[in-house]
Short mmCIF file of C-alpha atoms in Angstrom, two decimals:
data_model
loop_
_atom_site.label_atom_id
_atom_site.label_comp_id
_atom_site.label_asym_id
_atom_site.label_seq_id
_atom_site.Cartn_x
_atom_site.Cartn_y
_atom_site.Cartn_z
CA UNK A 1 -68.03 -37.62 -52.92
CA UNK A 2 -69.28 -33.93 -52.70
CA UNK A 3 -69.44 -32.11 -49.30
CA UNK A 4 -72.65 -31.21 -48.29
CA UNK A 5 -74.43 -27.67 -49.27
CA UNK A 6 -74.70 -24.99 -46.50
CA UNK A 7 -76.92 -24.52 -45.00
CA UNK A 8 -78.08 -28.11 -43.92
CA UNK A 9 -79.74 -30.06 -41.43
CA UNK A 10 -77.49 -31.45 -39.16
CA UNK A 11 -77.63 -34.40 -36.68
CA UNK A 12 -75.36 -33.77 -33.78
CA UNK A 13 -74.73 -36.42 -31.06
CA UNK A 14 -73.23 -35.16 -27.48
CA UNK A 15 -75.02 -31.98 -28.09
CA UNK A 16 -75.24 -31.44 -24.12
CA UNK A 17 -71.51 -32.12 -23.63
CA UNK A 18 -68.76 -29.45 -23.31
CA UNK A 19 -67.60 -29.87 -27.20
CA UNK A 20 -70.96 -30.72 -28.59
CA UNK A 21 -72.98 -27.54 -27.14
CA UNK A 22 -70.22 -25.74 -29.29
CA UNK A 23 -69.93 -27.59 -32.14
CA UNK A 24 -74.23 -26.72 -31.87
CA UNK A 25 -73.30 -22.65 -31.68
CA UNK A 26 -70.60 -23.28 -34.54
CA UNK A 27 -73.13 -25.34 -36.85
CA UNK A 28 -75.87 -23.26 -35.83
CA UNK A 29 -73.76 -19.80 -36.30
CA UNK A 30 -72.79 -20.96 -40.03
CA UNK A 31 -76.65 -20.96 -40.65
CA UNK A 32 -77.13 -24.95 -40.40
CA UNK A 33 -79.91 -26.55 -38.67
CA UNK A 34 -79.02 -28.38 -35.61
CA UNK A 35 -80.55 -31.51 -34.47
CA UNK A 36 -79.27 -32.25 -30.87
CA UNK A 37 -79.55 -36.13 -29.23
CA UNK A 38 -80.64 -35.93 -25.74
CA UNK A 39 -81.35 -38.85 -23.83
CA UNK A 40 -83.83 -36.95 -22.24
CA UNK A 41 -85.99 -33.98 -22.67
CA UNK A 42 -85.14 -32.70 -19.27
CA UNK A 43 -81.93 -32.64 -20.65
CA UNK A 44 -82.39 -31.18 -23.68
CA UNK A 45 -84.79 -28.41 -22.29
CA UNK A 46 -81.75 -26.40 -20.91
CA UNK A 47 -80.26 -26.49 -24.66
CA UNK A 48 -83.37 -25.41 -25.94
CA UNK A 49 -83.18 -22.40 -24.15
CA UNK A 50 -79.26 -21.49 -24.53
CA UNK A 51 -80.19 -21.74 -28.33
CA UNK A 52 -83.85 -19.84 -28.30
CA UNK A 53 -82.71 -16.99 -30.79
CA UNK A 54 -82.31 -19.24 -33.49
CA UNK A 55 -85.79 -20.60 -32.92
CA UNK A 56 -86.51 -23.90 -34.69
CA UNK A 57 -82.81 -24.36 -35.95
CA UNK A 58 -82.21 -25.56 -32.74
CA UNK A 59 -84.18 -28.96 -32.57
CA UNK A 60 -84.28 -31.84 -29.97
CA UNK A 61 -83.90 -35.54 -30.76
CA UNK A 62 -84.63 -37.96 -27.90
CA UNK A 63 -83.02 -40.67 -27.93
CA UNK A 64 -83.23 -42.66 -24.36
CA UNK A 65 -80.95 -45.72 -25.39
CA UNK A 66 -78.34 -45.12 -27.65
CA UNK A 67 -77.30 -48.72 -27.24
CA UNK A 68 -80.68 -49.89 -28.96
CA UNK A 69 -80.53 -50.96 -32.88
CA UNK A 70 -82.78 -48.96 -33.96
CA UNK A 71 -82.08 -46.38 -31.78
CA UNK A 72 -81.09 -43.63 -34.25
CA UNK A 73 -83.94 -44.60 -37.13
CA UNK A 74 -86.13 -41.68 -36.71
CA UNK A 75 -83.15 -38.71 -35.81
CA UNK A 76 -81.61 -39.53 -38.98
CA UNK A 77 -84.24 -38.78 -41.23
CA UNK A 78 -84.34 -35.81 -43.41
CA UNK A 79 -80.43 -35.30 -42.36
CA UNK A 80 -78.09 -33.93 -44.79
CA UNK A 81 -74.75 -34.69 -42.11
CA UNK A 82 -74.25 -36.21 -38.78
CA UNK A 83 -71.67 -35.20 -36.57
CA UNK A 84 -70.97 -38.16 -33.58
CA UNK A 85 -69.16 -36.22 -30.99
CA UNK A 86 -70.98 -38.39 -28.04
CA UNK A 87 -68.69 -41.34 -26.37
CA UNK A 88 -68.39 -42.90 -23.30
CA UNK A 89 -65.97 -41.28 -20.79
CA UNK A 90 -62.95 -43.55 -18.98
CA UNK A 91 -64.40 -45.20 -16.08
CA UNK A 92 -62.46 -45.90 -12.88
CA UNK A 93 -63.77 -49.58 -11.69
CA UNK A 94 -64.72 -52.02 -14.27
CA UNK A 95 -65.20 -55.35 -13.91
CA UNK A 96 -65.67 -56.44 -17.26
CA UNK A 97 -63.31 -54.92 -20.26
CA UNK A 98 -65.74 -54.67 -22.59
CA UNK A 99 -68.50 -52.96 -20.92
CA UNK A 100 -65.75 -50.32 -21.09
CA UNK A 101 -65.01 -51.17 -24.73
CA UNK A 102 -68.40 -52.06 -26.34
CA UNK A 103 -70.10 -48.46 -25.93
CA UNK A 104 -68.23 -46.78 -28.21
CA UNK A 105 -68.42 -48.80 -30.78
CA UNK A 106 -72.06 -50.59 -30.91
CA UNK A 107 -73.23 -47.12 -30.36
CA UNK A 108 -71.40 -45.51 -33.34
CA UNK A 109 -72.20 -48.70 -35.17
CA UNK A 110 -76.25 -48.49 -34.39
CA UNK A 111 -75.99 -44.80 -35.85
CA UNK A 112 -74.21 -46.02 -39.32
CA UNK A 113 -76.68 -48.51 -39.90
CA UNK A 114 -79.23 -46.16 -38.90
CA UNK A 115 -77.64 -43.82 -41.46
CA UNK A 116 -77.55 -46.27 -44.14
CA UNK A 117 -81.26 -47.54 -43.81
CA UNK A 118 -83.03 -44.07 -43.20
CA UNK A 119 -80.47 -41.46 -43.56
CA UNK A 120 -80.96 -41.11 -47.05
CA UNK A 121 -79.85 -37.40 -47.81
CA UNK A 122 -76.92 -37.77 -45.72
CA UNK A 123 -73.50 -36.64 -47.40
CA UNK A 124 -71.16 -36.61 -44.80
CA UNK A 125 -70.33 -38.91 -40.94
CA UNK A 126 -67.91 -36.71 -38.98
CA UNK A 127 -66.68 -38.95 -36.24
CA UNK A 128 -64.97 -37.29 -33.07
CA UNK A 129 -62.37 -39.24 -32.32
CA UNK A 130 -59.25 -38.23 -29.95
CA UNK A 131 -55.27 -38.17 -30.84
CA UNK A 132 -54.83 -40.77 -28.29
CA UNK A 133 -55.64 -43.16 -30.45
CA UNK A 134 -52.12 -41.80 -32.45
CA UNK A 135 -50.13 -42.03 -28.81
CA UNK A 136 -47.90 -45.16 -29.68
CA UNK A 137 -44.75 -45.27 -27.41
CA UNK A 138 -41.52 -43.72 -29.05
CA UNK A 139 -38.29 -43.22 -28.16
CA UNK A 140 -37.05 -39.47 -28.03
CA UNK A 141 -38.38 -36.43 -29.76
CA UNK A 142 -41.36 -37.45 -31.84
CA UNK A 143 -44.20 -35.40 -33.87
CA UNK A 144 -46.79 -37.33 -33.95
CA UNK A 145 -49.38 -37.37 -37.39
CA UNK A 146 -52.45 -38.85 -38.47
CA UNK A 147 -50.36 -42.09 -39.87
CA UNK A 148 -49.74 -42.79 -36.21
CA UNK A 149 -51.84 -45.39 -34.21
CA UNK A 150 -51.35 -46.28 -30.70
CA UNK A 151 -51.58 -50.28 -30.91
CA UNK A 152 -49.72 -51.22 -27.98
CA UNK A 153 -52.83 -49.87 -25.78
CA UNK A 154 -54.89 -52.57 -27.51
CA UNK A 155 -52.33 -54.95 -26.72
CA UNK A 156 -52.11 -53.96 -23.26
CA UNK A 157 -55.69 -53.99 -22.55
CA UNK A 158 -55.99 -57.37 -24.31
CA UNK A 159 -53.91 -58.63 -21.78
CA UNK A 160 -54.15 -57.01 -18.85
CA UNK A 161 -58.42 -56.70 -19.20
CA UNK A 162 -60.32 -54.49 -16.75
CA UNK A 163 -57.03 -53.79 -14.41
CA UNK A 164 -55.48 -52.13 -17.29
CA UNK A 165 -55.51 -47.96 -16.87
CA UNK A 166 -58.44 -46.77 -17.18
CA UNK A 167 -57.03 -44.07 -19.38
CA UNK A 168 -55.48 -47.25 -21.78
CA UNK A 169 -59.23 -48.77 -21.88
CA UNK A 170 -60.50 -45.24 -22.99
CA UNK A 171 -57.94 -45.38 -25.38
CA UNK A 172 -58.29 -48.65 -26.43
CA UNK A 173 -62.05 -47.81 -27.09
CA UNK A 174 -61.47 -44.71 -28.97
CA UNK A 175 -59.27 -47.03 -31.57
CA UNK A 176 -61.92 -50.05 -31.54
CA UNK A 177 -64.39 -46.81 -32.49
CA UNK A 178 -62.61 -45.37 -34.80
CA UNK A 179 -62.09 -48.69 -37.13
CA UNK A 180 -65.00 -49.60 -36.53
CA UNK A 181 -66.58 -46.71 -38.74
CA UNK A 182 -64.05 -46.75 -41.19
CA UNK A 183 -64.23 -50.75 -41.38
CA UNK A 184 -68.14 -50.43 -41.65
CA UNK A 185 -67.86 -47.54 -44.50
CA UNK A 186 -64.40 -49.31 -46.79
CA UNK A 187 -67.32 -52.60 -46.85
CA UNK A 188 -70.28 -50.87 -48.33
CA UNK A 189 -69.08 -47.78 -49.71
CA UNK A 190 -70.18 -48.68 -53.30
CA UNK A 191 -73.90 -48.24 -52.12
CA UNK A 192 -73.56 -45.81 -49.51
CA UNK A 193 -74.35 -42.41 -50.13
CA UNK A 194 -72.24 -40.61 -47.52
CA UNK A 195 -68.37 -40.30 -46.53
CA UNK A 196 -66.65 -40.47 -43.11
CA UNK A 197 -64.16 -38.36 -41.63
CA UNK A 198 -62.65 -38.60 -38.47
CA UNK A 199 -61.35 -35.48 -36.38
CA UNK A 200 -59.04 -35.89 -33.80
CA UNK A 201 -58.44 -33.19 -31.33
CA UNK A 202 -55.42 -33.00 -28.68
CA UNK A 203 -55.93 -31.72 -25.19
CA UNK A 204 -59.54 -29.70 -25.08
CA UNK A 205 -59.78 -26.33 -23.53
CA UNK A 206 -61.39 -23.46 -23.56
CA UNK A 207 -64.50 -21.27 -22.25
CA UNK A 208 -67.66 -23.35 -21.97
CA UNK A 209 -70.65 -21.86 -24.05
CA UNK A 210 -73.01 -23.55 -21.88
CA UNK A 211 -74.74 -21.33 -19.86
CA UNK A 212 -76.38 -23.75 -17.37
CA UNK A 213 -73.16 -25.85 -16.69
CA UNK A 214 -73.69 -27.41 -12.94
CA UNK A 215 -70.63 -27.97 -10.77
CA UNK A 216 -71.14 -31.48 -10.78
CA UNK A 217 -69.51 -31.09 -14.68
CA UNK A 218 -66.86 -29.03 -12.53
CA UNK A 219 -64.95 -32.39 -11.21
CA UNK A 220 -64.07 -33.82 -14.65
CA UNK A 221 -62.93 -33.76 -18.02
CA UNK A 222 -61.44 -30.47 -19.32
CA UNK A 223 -64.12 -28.29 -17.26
CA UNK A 224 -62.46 -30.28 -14.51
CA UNK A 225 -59.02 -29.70 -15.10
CA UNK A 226 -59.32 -26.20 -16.12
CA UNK A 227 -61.11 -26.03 -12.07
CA UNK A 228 -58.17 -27.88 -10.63
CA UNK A 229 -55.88 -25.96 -12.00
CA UNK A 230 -57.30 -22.61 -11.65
CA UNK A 231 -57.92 -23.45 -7.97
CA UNK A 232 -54.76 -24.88 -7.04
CA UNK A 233 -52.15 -22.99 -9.46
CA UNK A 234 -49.10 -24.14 -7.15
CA UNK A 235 -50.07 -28.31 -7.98
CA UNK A 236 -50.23 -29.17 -4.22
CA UNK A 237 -53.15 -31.42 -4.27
CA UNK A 238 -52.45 -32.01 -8.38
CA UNK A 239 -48.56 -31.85 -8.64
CA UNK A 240 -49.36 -34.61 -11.76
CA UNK A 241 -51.45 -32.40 -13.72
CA UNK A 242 -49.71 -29.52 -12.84
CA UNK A 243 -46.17 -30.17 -14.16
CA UNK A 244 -46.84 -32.29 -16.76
CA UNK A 245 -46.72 -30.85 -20.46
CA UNK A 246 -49.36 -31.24 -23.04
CA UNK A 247 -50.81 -29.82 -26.06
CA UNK A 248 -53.74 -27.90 -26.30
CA UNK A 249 -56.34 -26.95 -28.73
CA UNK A 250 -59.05 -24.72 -28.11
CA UNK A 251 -62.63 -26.05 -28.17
CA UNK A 252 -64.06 -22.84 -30.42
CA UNK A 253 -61.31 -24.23 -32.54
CA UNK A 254 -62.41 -27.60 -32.31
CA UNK A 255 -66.06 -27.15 -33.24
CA UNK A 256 -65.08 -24.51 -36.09
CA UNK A 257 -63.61 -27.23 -37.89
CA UNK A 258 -66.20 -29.91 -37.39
CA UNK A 259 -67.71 -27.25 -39.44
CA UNK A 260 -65.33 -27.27 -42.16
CA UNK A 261 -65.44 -30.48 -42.30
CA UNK A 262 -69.25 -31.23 -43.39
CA UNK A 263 -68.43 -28.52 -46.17
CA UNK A 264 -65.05 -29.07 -47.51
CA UNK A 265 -64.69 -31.87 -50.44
CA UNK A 266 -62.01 -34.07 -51.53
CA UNK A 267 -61.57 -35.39 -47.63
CA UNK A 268 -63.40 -38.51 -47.61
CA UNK A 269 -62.08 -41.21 -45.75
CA UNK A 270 -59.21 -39.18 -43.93
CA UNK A 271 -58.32 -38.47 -40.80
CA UNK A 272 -57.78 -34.76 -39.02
CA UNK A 273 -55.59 -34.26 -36.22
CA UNK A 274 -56.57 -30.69 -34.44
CA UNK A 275 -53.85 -29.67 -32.28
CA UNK A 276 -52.54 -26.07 -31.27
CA UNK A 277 -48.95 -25.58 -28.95
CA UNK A 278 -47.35 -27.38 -26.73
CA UNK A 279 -48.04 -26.27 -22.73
CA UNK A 280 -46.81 -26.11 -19.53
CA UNK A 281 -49.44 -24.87 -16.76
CA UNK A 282 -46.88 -22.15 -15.99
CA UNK A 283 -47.20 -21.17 -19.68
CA UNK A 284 -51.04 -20.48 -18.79
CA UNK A 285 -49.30 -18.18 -15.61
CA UNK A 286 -47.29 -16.41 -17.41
CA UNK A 287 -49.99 -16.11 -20.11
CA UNK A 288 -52.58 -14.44 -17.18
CA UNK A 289 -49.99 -12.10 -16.26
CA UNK A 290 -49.37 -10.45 -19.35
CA UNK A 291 -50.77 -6.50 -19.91
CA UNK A 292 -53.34 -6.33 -19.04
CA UNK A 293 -52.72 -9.02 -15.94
CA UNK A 294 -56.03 -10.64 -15.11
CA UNK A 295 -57.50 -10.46 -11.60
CA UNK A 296 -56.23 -12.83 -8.85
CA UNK A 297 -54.10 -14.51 -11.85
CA UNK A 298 -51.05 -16.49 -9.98
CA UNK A 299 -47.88 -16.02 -10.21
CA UNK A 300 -46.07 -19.41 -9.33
CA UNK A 301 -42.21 -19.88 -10.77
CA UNK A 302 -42.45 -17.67 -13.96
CA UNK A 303 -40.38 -18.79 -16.79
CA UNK A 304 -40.57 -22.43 -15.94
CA UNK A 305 -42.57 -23.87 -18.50
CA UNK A 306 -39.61 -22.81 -20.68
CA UNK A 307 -37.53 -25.16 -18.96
CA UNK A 308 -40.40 -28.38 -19.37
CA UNK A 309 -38.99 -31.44 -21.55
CA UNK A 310 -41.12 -31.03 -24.44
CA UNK A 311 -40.92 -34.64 -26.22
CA UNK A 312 -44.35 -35.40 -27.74
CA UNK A 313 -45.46 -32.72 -30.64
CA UNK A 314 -48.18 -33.11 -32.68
CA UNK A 315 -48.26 -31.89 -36.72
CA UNK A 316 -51.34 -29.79 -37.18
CA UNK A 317 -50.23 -29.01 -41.02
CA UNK A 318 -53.34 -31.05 -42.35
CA UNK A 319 -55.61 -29.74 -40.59
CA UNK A 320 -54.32 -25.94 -41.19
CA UNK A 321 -53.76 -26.58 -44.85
CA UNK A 322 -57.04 -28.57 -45.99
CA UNK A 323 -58.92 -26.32 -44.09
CA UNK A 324 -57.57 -22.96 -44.78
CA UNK A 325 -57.27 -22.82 -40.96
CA UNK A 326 -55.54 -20.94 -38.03
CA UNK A 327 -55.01 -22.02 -34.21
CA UNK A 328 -55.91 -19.91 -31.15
CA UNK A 329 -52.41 -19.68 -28.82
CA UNK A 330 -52.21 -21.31 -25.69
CA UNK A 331 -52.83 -17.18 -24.32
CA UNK A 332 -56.04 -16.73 -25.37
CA UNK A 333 -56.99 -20.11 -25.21
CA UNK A 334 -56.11 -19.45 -21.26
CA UNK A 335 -57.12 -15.76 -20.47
CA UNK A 336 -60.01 -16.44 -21.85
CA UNK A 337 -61.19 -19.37 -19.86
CA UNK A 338 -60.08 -17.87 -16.74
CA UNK A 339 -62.08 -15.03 -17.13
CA UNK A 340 -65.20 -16.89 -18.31
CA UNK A 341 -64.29 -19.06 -14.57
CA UNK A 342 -64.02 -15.94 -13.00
CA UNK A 343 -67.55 -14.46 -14.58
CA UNK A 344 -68.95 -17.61 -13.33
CA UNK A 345 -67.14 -17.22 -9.84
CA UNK A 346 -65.68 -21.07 -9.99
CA UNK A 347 -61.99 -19.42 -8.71
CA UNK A 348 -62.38 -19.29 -5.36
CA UNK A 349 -61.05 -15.74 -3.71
CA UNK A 350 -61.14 -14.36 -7.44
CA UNK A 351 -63.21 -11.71 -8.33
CA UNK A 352 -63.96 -10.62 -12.18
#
């Protein structure tokens, strides 16, 4: 199925979130027209201003329950792509699994049908998904690929219901998701007239484009640990987070090729794993230290990130090939979101 024609209308769930507002500047910087999903216009309004220079490319959808079957019937008209980059974020006390579970899904499920009843010029679903879903256990050295799926967290969750990890039910929900929307498409894609592809990013950070970011967004997800870390370089209230190695990928990066792939043809159906290097927080040390050194940037145990087991790797050679696409290095993935931390003055005894 062709990609669609730039530039386009584009639907564009999680538009207030920390990917979605750039996946908004990306779409919106290509020349696209952006149609954001707010549950709220107070929420949108701040958007609305962040985006006022491109004038009526930047439109509001409000959509108060997302949950709702018809919820989507009126945002999808006149579409030409939809980008779902909105889900449900891990919660900490459930008591029922699949109030933790069903979110993801029904919701990306109520916007496919919505799709396929009024969406009528839509070419192209991008689905944001996550490379947990690839995370199954191995033993060793592994790279990791879009082939991988992590079905032992369903397993687990299946069995051990709402006192499973609350990172294995967000997991586990990301999967159900994912399926979901490919299941939903494989069934009727003789009379649908759009394709699915699902991204799936590694670790997320970056600067936030958001201008009007409150420090309530400060205590979690990668705004949150890019806080944490920044705050308290030396681990001692975060010694987890702090030692532990992941890989990154940088959320310009990320929304770039949500870009990419509304235009690109000849991916229909596949899956996209967006991943950069592999990182140590003393990496991102080092990395603030380097000519020119960064003010108040830390200076910890240089060199020991070298030393860091480095046993999960991820292959980023689809992405890179099918999208004629380079990754930002963990150093200015790093220097740059300290300094945009330090503009903001959210390091505490840092000055810009």
């Amino acid at each position: 199925m062709p990609a669609i024609s730039s530039p386009a209308i584009i639907l564009l769930t999680g538009v207030n979130g920390y990917i979605g507002a750039h996946i908004a500047q990306s779409l919106l910087t290509h020349g696209h027209t952006v149609r954001g999903v707010v549950r709220s216009q107070s929420k949108g309004d701040p958007l609305k201003e962040l985006f006022k220079e491109y004038g009526d490319k930047f439109q509001l959808a409000v959509v108060p329950d997302v949950t709702a079957l018809d919820a989507y019937d009126d945002a999808v008209k006149g579409v030409t792509g939809v980008v779902h980059a909105s889900a449900p974020l891990p919660q900490q006390s459930i008591t029922d699994v699949d109030d933790a579970l069903r979110p993801a899904v029904d919701g990306t499920i109520n916007l496919l049908n919505s799709v396929e009843r009024y969406g009528t010029e839509v070419k192209r679903f991008i689905l944001t998904s996550s490379a947990v879903t690839l995370l199954e256990p191995k033993e060793g050295e592994y790279t990791y690929t879009e082939a991988d799926w992590f079905d032992t967290a369903l397993k687990i969750v299946k069995a051990q219901g709402a006192k499973a990890h609350p990172g294995l039910i967000y997991t586990a929900s990301k999967i159900l998701q994912e399926r979901a929307a490919f299941d939903f498409v494989e069934k009727k894609k003789d009379r649908l007239g759009f394709d699915l592809v699902a991204l799936l990013p590694v670790y997320v950070l970056g600067p936030p484009v958001d201008a009007f970011v409150d420090t309530a967004s400060l205590k979690s997800g990668s705004l949150g640990l890019m806080y944490n870390a920044f705050n308290d370089p030396d681990g001692k209230d975060w010694p987890d987070l702090i030692s532990r190695v992941d890989v990154l990928v940088d959320v310009r990066d990320v929304a770039e090729l949500h870009c990419r792939a509304l235009v690109t043809e000849k991916v229909a159906g596949e899956r996209f794993l967006l991943a950069g290097d592999s990182f140590h927080w003393q990496d991102a040390w080092d990395a603030l230290n380097v000519e020119p050194k960064l003010p108040g940037a830390p200076i910890v145990t240089p060199g020991i990130g070298e030393q860091a087991k480095r046993l999960v790797q991820y292959s980023n050679k689809k992405s890179k090939e099918t999208f004629s696409f380079e990754y930002r290095n963990n150093e200015e993935i790093i220097r740059d979101s300290w300094a945009e931390y330090l503009k903001r003055g959210w390091i505490e005894g840092a000055k810009a």
